[in-house]
Short mmCIF file of C-alpha atoms in Angstrom, two decimals:
data_model
loop_
_atom_site.label_atom_id
_atom_site.label_comp_id
_atom_site.label_asym_id
_atom_site.label_seq_id
_atom_site.Cartn_x
_atom_site.Cartn_y
_atom_site.Cartn_z
CA MET A 1 100.22 143.90 78.45
CA ALA A 2 103.36 145.23 77.95
CA ASN A 3 103.79 145.94 81.32
CA GLU A 4 102.44 142.76 82.74
CA ILE A 5 104.86 140.12 83.66
CA TRP A 6 103.99 137.18 81.05
CA THR A 7 105.26 133.35 81.63
CA ILE A 8 105.29 130.69 79.06
CA LYS A 9 102.94 129.02 80.67
CA ARG A 10 100.32 131.92 81.25
CA CYS A 11 100.70 132.81 77.44
CA LEU A 12 100.12 129.59 76.63
CA GLU A 13 96.66 129.37 78.48
CA TRP A 14 95.58 132.40 77.51
CA THR A 15 96.34 132.02 73.89
CA LYS A 16 94.68 128.74 74.20
CA GLU A 17 91.64 130.10 75.31
CA TYR A 18 91.23 132.99 73.44
CA LEU A 19 91.32 131.14 69.86
CA ALA A 20 88.62 128.83 71.41
CA GLU A 21 86.32 131.13 71.63
CA ARG A 22 86.66 131.73 68.17
CA GLY A 23 86.50 128.55 66.98
CA GLU A 24 90.00 126.99 66.66
CA GLU A 25 88.96 123.38 66.39
CA HIS A 26 92.24 122.78 68.15
CA PRO A 27 93.31 125.78 70.01
CA ARG A 28 96.09 124.40 72.74
CA LEU A 29 97.97 122.81 69.73
CA SER A 30 97.56 126.08 67.61
CA ALA A 31 98.76 128.11 70.86
CA GLU A 32 101.66 125.52 71.23
CA TRP A 33 103.03 125.98 67.74
CA LEU A 34 102.63 129.90 67.58
CA LEU A 35 104.68 130.25 70.88
CA CYS A 36 107.27 128.26 69.34
CA ALA A 37 107.44 130.26 66.82
CA ALA A 38 107.21 133.20 68.61
CA THR A 39 110.08 131.58 71.24
CA GLY A 40 112.09 129.76 69.09
CA LEU A 41 111.75 126.83 71.22
CA ALA A 42 110.56 123.36 70.41
CA ARG A 43 107.01 122.19 72.16
CA ILE A 44 108.71 119.83 74.35
CA ASP A 45 110.89 122.88 75.39
CA LEU A 46 108.03 125.23 76.43
CA TYR A 47 106.66 122.72 79.13
CA MET A 48 110.46 122.08 80.04
CA ARG A 49 110.67 126.26 81.00
CA MET A 50 107.21 127.16 81.89
CA ASP A 51 108.21 129.64 84.18
CA GLU A 52 110.46 131.91 81.91
CA THR A 53 109.33 135.19 81.18
CA LEU A 54 108.44 136.69 77.84
CA ASN A 55 110.83 139.47 76.53
CA ALA A 56 108.64 142.36 74.97
CA ALA A 57 110.25 141.45 71.54
CA GLN A 58 108.48 137.97 71.67
CA LEU A 59 105.45 139.39 73.17
CA GLU A 60 105.28 141.75 69.98
CA THR A 61 105.78 138.77 67.99
CA MET A 62 102.98 136.11 69.89
CA HIS A 63 100.43 139.06 69.58
CA ALA A 64 100.43 139.87 66.11
CA ALA A 65 100.46 135.68 65.31
CA VAL A 66 97.73 135.50 67.50
CA VAL A 67 95.40 137.64 65.41
CA ARG A 68 96.61 136.51 62.51
CA ARG A 69 95.26 133.13 64.00
CA ALA A 70 92.11 134.38 64.84
CA LYS A 71 91.14 136.00 61.25
CA GLY A 72 91.47 132.65 60.01
CA GLU A 73 94.70 132.16 58.55
CA PRO A 74 96.95 129.18 58.14
CA LEU A 75 99.26 128.31 61.03
CA GLN A 76 101.82 127.44 58.36
CA TYR A 77 101.70 130.88 57.18
CA ILE A 78 101.46 132.77 60.41
CA THR A 79 104.57 130.30 61.81
CA GLY A 80 106.58 130.36 58.05
CA SER A 81 106.97 126.60 58.06
CA THR A 82 105.94 123.08 58.48
CA GLN A 83 107.40 119.87 58.47
CA PHE A 84 106.63 117.26 55.83
CA ARG A 85 107.89 114.04 56.25
CA MET A 86 111.73 114.25 57.04
CA ILE A 87 112.56 117.55 55.99
CA ASP A 88 111.25 121.43 56.75
CA VAL A 89 109.68 123.23 54.25
CA ALA A 90 109.33 126.61 54.57
CA CYS A 91 105.92 128.31 54.18
CA ALA A 92 104.62 131.91 52.65
CA PRO A 93 101.32 133.30 51.08
CA GLY A 94 100.19 132.84 47.48
CA VAL A 95 101.78 129.06 47.45
CA LEU A 96 100.13 126.22 48.58
CA ILE A 97 100.59 124.13 52.13
CA PRO A 98 101.64 120.68 51.66
CA ARG A 99 99.30 118.06 52.90
CA PRO A 100 99.82 114.70 54.83
CA GLU A 101 98.19 113.06 51.76
CA THR A 102 101.17 114.20 49.55
CA GLU A 103 103.14 112.55 51.48
CA MET A 104 101.85 109.48 50.88
CA LEU A 105 102.31 110.70 46.61
CA VAL A 106 106.03 110.76 47.48
CA GLU A 107 105.35 107.32 49.40
CA GLU A 108 104.39 105.92 46.28
CA VAL A 109 107.17 107.42 44.09
CA LEU A 110 109.90 105.64 46.32
CA ASN A 111 108.13 102.65 46.10
CA TYR A 112 108.38 102.41 42.32
CA LEU A 113 111.68 104.02 42.18
CA ASP A 114 113.10 101.44 44.54
CA ALA A 115 111.21 98.41 42.91
CA GLU A 116 111.57 99.30 39.13
CA VAL A 117 114.36 101.80 38.66
CA LEU A 118 117.03 102.46 41.67
CA SER A 119 119.26 98.81 41.14
CA PRO A 120 119.25 97.04 44.73
CA GLU A 121 122.49 96.09 46.50
CA ALA A 122 124.16 93.24 44.89
CA ALA A 123 123.47 90.15 46.97
CA ALA A 124 126.91 88.68 48.65
CA ARG A 125 127.53 85.84 46.15
CA GLN A 126 128.82 82.44 48.62
CA ARG A 127 131.61 80.43 47.38
CA VAL A 128 130.08 77.18 46.07
CA GLU A 129 131.95 74.02 47.24
CA LEU A 130 132.57 72.28 44.06
CA PRO A 131 133.22 68.25 43.91
CA TRP A 132 136.89 67.59 43.87
CA ASN A 133 137.46 69.93 47.22
CA ASP A 134 136.90 67.29 49.54
CA GLU A 135 139.24 65.14 46.96
CA VAL A 136 141.80 68.01 47.66
CA GLU A 137 141.45 68.44 50.89
CA GLN A 138 142.01 64.57 51.43
CA ALA A 139 145.43 64.50 49.87
CA ARG A 140 146.86 67.42 51.24
CA LYS A 141 145.76 65.62 55.24
CA ALA A 142 147.46 62.89 53.67
CA GLU A 143 150.38 64.55 52.63
CA ALA A 144 151.06 66.54 55.92
CA ALA A 145 151.19 62.65 57.74
CA LEU A 146 153.37 61.27 55.59
CA ALA A 147 155.59 64.57 56.18
CA ASP A 148 155.33 63.80 60.12
CA GLU A 149 155.75 60.11 59.88
CA ARG A 150 158.94 61.04 57.94
CA ALA A 151 160.18 63.29 60.13
CA THR A 152 159.47 61.17 63.35
CA ALA A 153 161.59 58.51 61.71
CA GLU A 154 164.76 61.14 60.53
CA ARG A 155 164.64 62.30 63.94
CA ARG A 156 164.92 59.10 65.43
CA ALA A 157 167.40 57.44 63.11
CA ALA A 158 169.66 60.68 63.55
CA ASN A 159 169.86 60.47 67.26
CA LEU A 160 171.31 57.29 67.45
CA THR A 161 174.81 55.99 68.16
CA ALA A 162 176.29 52.27 67.13
CA ALA A 163 176.17 51.94 70.65
CA ASP A 164 172.88 52.16 70.74
CA GLU A 165 172.40 50.37 67.92
CA ALA A 166 174.13 47.46 69.58
CA ALA A 167 172.56 47.81 72.34
CA LEU A 168 168.92 48.35 71.27
CA GLY A 169 169.34 45.72 68.28
CA SER A 170 167.15 45.40 65.94
CA ASP A 171 164.53 47.88 66.45
CA VAL A 172 167.05 50.80 65.87
CA LEU A 173 168.46 48.83 63.12
CA GLY A 174 164.65 48.75 61.90
CA SER A 175 164.01 52.54 62.68
CA ARG A 176 167.32 53.89 60.63
CA ALA A 177 166.72 51.22 58.19
CA TYR A 178 162.90 52.46 57.76
CA ALA A 179 164.09 56.47 57.71
CA GLU A 180 166.03 55.09 54.65
CA GLU A 181 163.27 53.43 53.02
CA LEU A 182 161.13 56.31 53.82
CA ALA A 183 163.20 58.70 51.82
CA ASP A 184 163.29 56.95 48.96
CA ARG A 185 159.93 56.29 48.97
CA GLU A 186 159.06 59.78 49.31
CA ALA A 187 161.03 60.86 46.74
CA GLU A 188 159.03 58.49 44.45
CA GLU A 189 155.70 59.88 45.28
CA ALA A 190 157.13 63.61 45.22
CA ALA A 191 157.49 62.87 41.71
CA ALA A 192 153.88 61.33 41.37
CA GLN A 193 152.47 63.89 42.98
CA ALA A 194 153.90 66.41 40.60
CA ALA A 195 152.73 64.91 37.58
CA GLU A 196 149.10 64.74 39.55
CA ALA A 197 149.08 68.58 40.16
CA GLU A 198 149.76 69.22 37.00
CA ALA A 199 147.45 67.01 35.61
CA ALA A 200 144.61 68.72 38.16
CA LYS A 201 145.84 71.96 37.47
CA ALA A 202 144.90 71.39 32.98
CA ALA A 203 141.55 69.51 34.50
CA GLU A 204 140.61 72.51 37.08
CA PRO A 205 138.19 75.02 35.82
CA GLU A 206 138.92 78.54 35.81
CA LEU A 207 137.39 79.82 38.72
CA ASP A 208 135.74 83.53 38.74
CA GLU A 209 136.46 86.78 41.38
CA TYR A 210 133.94 84.86 43.84
CA ASP A 211 135.12 81.13 43.59
CA ILE A 212 132.87 80.24 40.82
CA ALA A 213 133.68 77.77 38.19
CA ILE A 214 133.70 79.79 34.76
CA GLU A 215 132.08 76.69 32.21
CA GLY A 216 132.13 75.98 28.80
CA ALA A 217 133.37 79.20 26.23
CA ASP A 218 133.36 81.58 29.36
CA GLN A 219 136.71 79.92 30.35
CA GLU A 220 138.18 80.72 27.10
CA THR A 221 137.34 84.19 27.54
CA ALA A 222 138.32 84.44 31.39
CA LEU A 223 141.91 85.72 31.20
CA ALA A 224 140.73 88.53 28.75
CA GLN A 225 138.03 89.55 31.15
CA ASP A 226 140.29 89.45 33.76
CA THR A 227 142.42 91.53 32.26
CA ALA A 228 140.34 93.85 30.35
CA ALA A 229 137.74 93.95 32.84
CA PRO A 230 135.17 96.92 32.39
CA ALA A 231 134.95 99.32 35.64
CA PRO A 232 132.15 99.02 38.05
CA ALA A 233 128.72 100.64 36.84
CA GLY A 234 128.08 103.78 39.13
CA PRO A 235 125.36 103.86 41.25
CA CYS A 236 121.87 104.09 39.58
CA THR A 237 120.17 107.46 39.26
CA ALA A 238 116.31 107.78 38.54
CA ARG A 239 114.84 110.91 36.94
CA VAL A 240 111.83 112.72 38.26
CA LEU A 241 109.54 115.12 36.62
CA GLU A 242 107.42 117.12 39.07
CA VAL A 243 104.83 119.48 37.87
CA GLY A 244 103.37 121.94 40.32
CA CYS A 245 106.16 122.32 42.61
CA GLY A 246 104.80 125.15 45.03
CA THR A 247 106.96 124.47 48.34
CA GLY A 248 109.02 121.74 46.17
CA CYS A 249 108.23 119.57 49.17
CA ILE A 250 107.80 116.30 46.48
CA SER A 251 111.09 116.66 44.45
CA LEU A 252 113.08 118.04 47.81
CA SER A 253 111.83 115.09 49.66
CA LEU A 254 112.72 112.73 46.89
CA ALA A 255 115.88 113.79 46.43
CA TRP A 256 116.44 114.14 50.34
CA GLU A 257 115.05 110.57 50.58
CA ARG A 258 117.62 108.92 47.96
CA ARG A 259 120.37 111.22 47.69
CA GLY A 260 122.71 110.05 44.98
CA HIS A 261 120.24 107.92 43.60
CA VAL A 262 117.19 110.61 42.04
CA THR A 263 117.80 113.58 40.24
CA CYS A 264 114.10 116.15 39.89
CA THR A 265 113.41 118.48 37.37
CA ALA A 266 110.42 120.48 38.83
CA THR A 267 108.30 123.13 37.31
CA ASP A 268 105.36 126.13 38.58
CA ILE A 269 103.37 128.69 36.69
CA GLU A 270 104.07 130.93 40.05
CA SER A 271 107.17 132.72 40.34
CA ARG A 272 106.55 132.88 44.39
CA ALA A 273 106.41 129.24 44.57
CA ILE A 274 109.57 129.02 42.23
CA ASP A 275 111.11 131.22 44.66
CA LEU A 276 110.50 129.44 48.20
CA ALA A 277 111.36 125.96 46.51
CA THR A 278 114.53 127.44 45.65
CA LYS A 279 114.81 128.79 49.46
CA ASN A 280 113.82 125.40 50.69
CA ARG A 281 116.48 123.49 48.69
CA ASP A 282 119.25 125.63 49.66
CA ALA A 283 118.15 125.57 52.92
CA LEU A 284 118.26 121.74 53.06
CA GLY A 285 121.59 121.88 51.03
CA LEU A 286 120.76 120.18 47.86
CA THR A 287 121.94 121.77 44.44
CA ALA A 288 120.79 122.62 41.25
CA ASP A 289 122.11 119.51 39.69
CA GLU A 290 119.90 116.98 42.47
CA VAL A 291 116.82 119.43 41.89
CA ALA A 292 115.88 122.13 39.25
CA PHE A 293 113.26 124.36 39.54
CA SER A 294 112.30 126.00 36.40
CA LEU A 295 109.48 128.84 36.01
CA THR A 296 107.15 127.77 33.61
CA ASN A 297 103.36 126.24 31.71
CA LEU A 298 103.79 122.57 33.11
CA VAL A 299 106.25 120.87 30.92
CA SER A 300 106.93 123.97 27.86
CA SER A 301 110.23 124.35 29.31
CA ILE A 302 111.41 120.99 29.32
CA PRO A 303 114.18 120.59 26.49
CA ARG A 304 113.27 118.32 23.02
CA GLU A 305 116.04 115.98 23.99
CA GLU A 306 114.50 115.34 27.62
CA TRP A 307 111.63 114.34 26.61
CA GLY A 308 111.14 110.17 27.07
CA THR A 309 113.80 110.23 29.53
CA PHE A 310 112.06 110.44 32.73
CA ASP A 311 111.31 107.66 35.17
CA VAL A 312 108.27 109.11 36.77
CA LEU A 313 105.86 112.06 36.17
CA VAL A 314 103.81 113.50 39.80
CA SER A 315 102.14 116.08 40.04
CA ASN A 316 99.90 117.34 43.05
CA PRO A 317 97.76 120.02 40.49
CA PRO A 318 95.24 122.38 41.09
CA TYR A 319 92.12 119.50 41.32
CA ILE A 320 89.21 120.98 43.25
CA PRO A 321 86.12 121.22 41.90
CA THR A 322 84.59 124.85 40.50
CA ASP A 323 81.29 123.70 43.09
CA VAL A 324 83.57 122.30 45.60
CA MET A 325 85.65 125.60 45.71
CA ARG A 326 82.72 127.68 47.44
CA SER A 327 82.64 125.43 50.43
CA LEU A 328 86.08 124.84 51.15
CA PRO A 329 87.16 125.93 54.82
CA HIS A 330 87.76 129.55 55.48
CA GLU A 331 91.36 129.19 56.00
CA VAL A 332 91.72 127.81 52.65
CA LYS A 333 89.39 129.64 50.59
CA ASP A 334 90.19 133.13 51.51
CA PHE A 335 94.38 132.69 52.15
CA GLU A 336 95.30 130.18 49.68
CA PRO A 337 95.98 130.54 46.29
CA ASP A 338 93.15 129.66 44.16
CA LEU A 339 95.66 128.96 41.29
CA ALA A 340 96.70 126.18 43.22
CA LEU A 341 93.62 124.87 44.11
CA GLU A 342 90.89 125.40 40.92
CA GLY A 343 90.79 121.79 38.87
CA GLY A 344 87.71 122.88 36.20
CA ALA A 345 84.48 121.92 36.47
CA ASP A 346 85.02 118.28 37.23
CA GLY A 347 88.73 118.94 38.57
CA LEU A 348 90.38 117.43 35.92
CA ASP A 349 91.21 120.36 33.51
CA ILE A 350 95.02 120.19 34.75
CA PHE A 351 95.12 116.41 34.78
CA ARG A 352 93.76 115.85 31.73
CA ARG A 353 97.18 117.88 30.19
CA LEU A 354 99.30 115.86 32.35
CA LEU A 355 97.72 112.74 31.06
CA ASN A 356 98.52 114.12 27.30
CA ALA A 357 101.81 114.65 28.24
CA ALA A 358 102.97 111.76 30.27
CA PRO A 359 103.92 109.52 27.10
CA TYR A 360 105.97 111.68 25.54
CA MET A 361 107.68 112.92 28.81
CA LEU A 362 108.58 109.04 29.83
CA ARG A 363 110.40 106.28 29.11
CA ALA A 364 108.44 102.95 28.16
CA GLY A 365 107.96 101.75 31.78
CA GLY A 366 107.91 105.06 33.28
CA LEU A 367 105.05 106.40 35.95
CA PHE A 368 102.57 108.60 36.20
CA ALA A 369 101.13 109.66 39.93
CA CYS A 370 99.02 112.35 40.47
CA GLU A 371 97.40 113.33 43.88
CA LEU A 372 93.36 114.52 43.20
CA TYR A 373 90.22 115.15 44.61
CA GLU A 374 88.44 112.24 46.42
CA GLY A 375 85.52 111.88 43.97
CA THR A 376 87.02 112.53 40.42
CA LEU A 377 89.65 109.27 41.00
CA ASP A 378 87.52 106.65 39.02
CA ALA A 379 86.70 109.31 35.92
CA ALA A 380 91.03 109.77 36.41
CA ALA A 381 91.58 106.36 36.05
CA GLU A 382 89.62 105.62 33.26
CA LEU A 383 91.12 107.95 31.60
CA CYS A 384 94.44 106.75 31.93
CA ARG A 385 92.84 103.38 30.73
CA GLN A 386 91.58 104.89 27.38
CA ALA A 387 94.97 106.81 26.86
CA GLY A 388 96.80 103.33 26.77
CA LEU A 389 98.65 103.81 30.40
CA SER A 390 98.72 100.15 31.86
CA ASP A 391 98.68 98.86 35.54
CA VAL A 392 96.25 101.59 36.73
CA ARG A 393 95.40 101.76 40.35
CA ILE A 394 94.02 103.99 42.54
CA VAL A 395 95.26 104.26 45.92
CA HIS A 396 93.38 105.49 49.32
CA ASP A 397 94.60 108.39 51.80
CA LEU A 398 94.77 107.55 55.75
CA THR A 399 91.10 108.32 55.92
CA ASP A 400 90.59 105.62 53.35
CA ARG A 401 89.34 108.32 50.65
CA PRO A 402 90.66 107.50 46.76
CA ARG A 403 93.60 110.34 46.24
CA ILE A 404 95.90 108.80 43.78
CA VAL A 405 96.05 107.92 40.46
CA ARG A 406 99.17 106.01 39.23
CA ALA A 407 100.02 104.33 36.09
CA ILE A 408 102.20 103.12 33.77
CA VAL A 409 103.05 103.99 30.24
CA THR A 410 103.98 101.14 28.47
CA GLU A 411 103.94 102.74 24.42
CA PRO A 412 105.92 106.10 24.61
CA LYS A 413 104.78 109.07 22.13
CA GLN A 414 107.43 111.34 20.15
CA ARG A 415 106.05 114.49 18.81
CA HIS A 416 107.26 115.27 15.13
#
């Protein structure tokens, strides 16, 4: 095989047929993924460069990958990555592979944060037309017209000579007389307008920074507020606690998609998961202040002073019932970690522990959201109601199966 010429096209067709013979459900797609990983090309580039020849290293990588896939190993473990919402996530054996259903869990959390926690951009406030605005404008126009009339009369009078006056008679004399009379009249009007302006200034309400009148007692404190205005509040930041982070895809997506507005604390009991999640965080350029990972059992590492400060507790816990574990597909049952899959007899063992922790971790009004096995959602929702949580809802996935339970903590608890 190494001595033959293997173009991208030939390798793609051969791999597709080989995997199809061994029961691969989507053989061409799998072949494309494996070729992309071996060559470093995007899928579209494969079809633009079909006639290119694979080198020895690429052929060796491709051969090993095809053998692993033929044995049922998940593509994400073989290629080493997968896409999750807006980010690329590194994957590795021993850590649960992100699923599309979990993308919906992230969406539920984001919808809650946007609506209930994060401050929307302040709506632009428009200037209100006050009742006296028209009066002021009319007075301004009248004053301008009067000034124009006076200037015209003065120009005409100043340009006339005695001979002009004699020749033109009373009309010109009238013009000069009018100009003199107008000057006297304007002096009187100017004095009257000054008095009116002072009265209007005293009566005119104080306006705030948006030209909106400050009424009542607020007028008395407007000057003090202007001179001692508080600094504008910084952007609102939501705090999320994730339990069982795996690759970190949930917390990393939340922090990435609402960067600067969401910080996450994420825990996992598996050291390989924490290492992989940290690698994914670093690859995205996120910091430990934005997403902090902790190796611990559920919420054991959360400092007491942080209890009751989180806006969201989110989890994709182990939730497959024990009996269902035996019927899982080969590539899940034999390759992905049982620790991240099995949830006890009814699939709700870890969920119950999380539900017990939620009132201690969340503030009043905080969201508790979990992805669960489709056959357990009704029972999980009832457990939430019995625990005193409100607004309990079941969310269906893209195949219309019940998948997520979400509820609100109305009465936080404190452990003494």
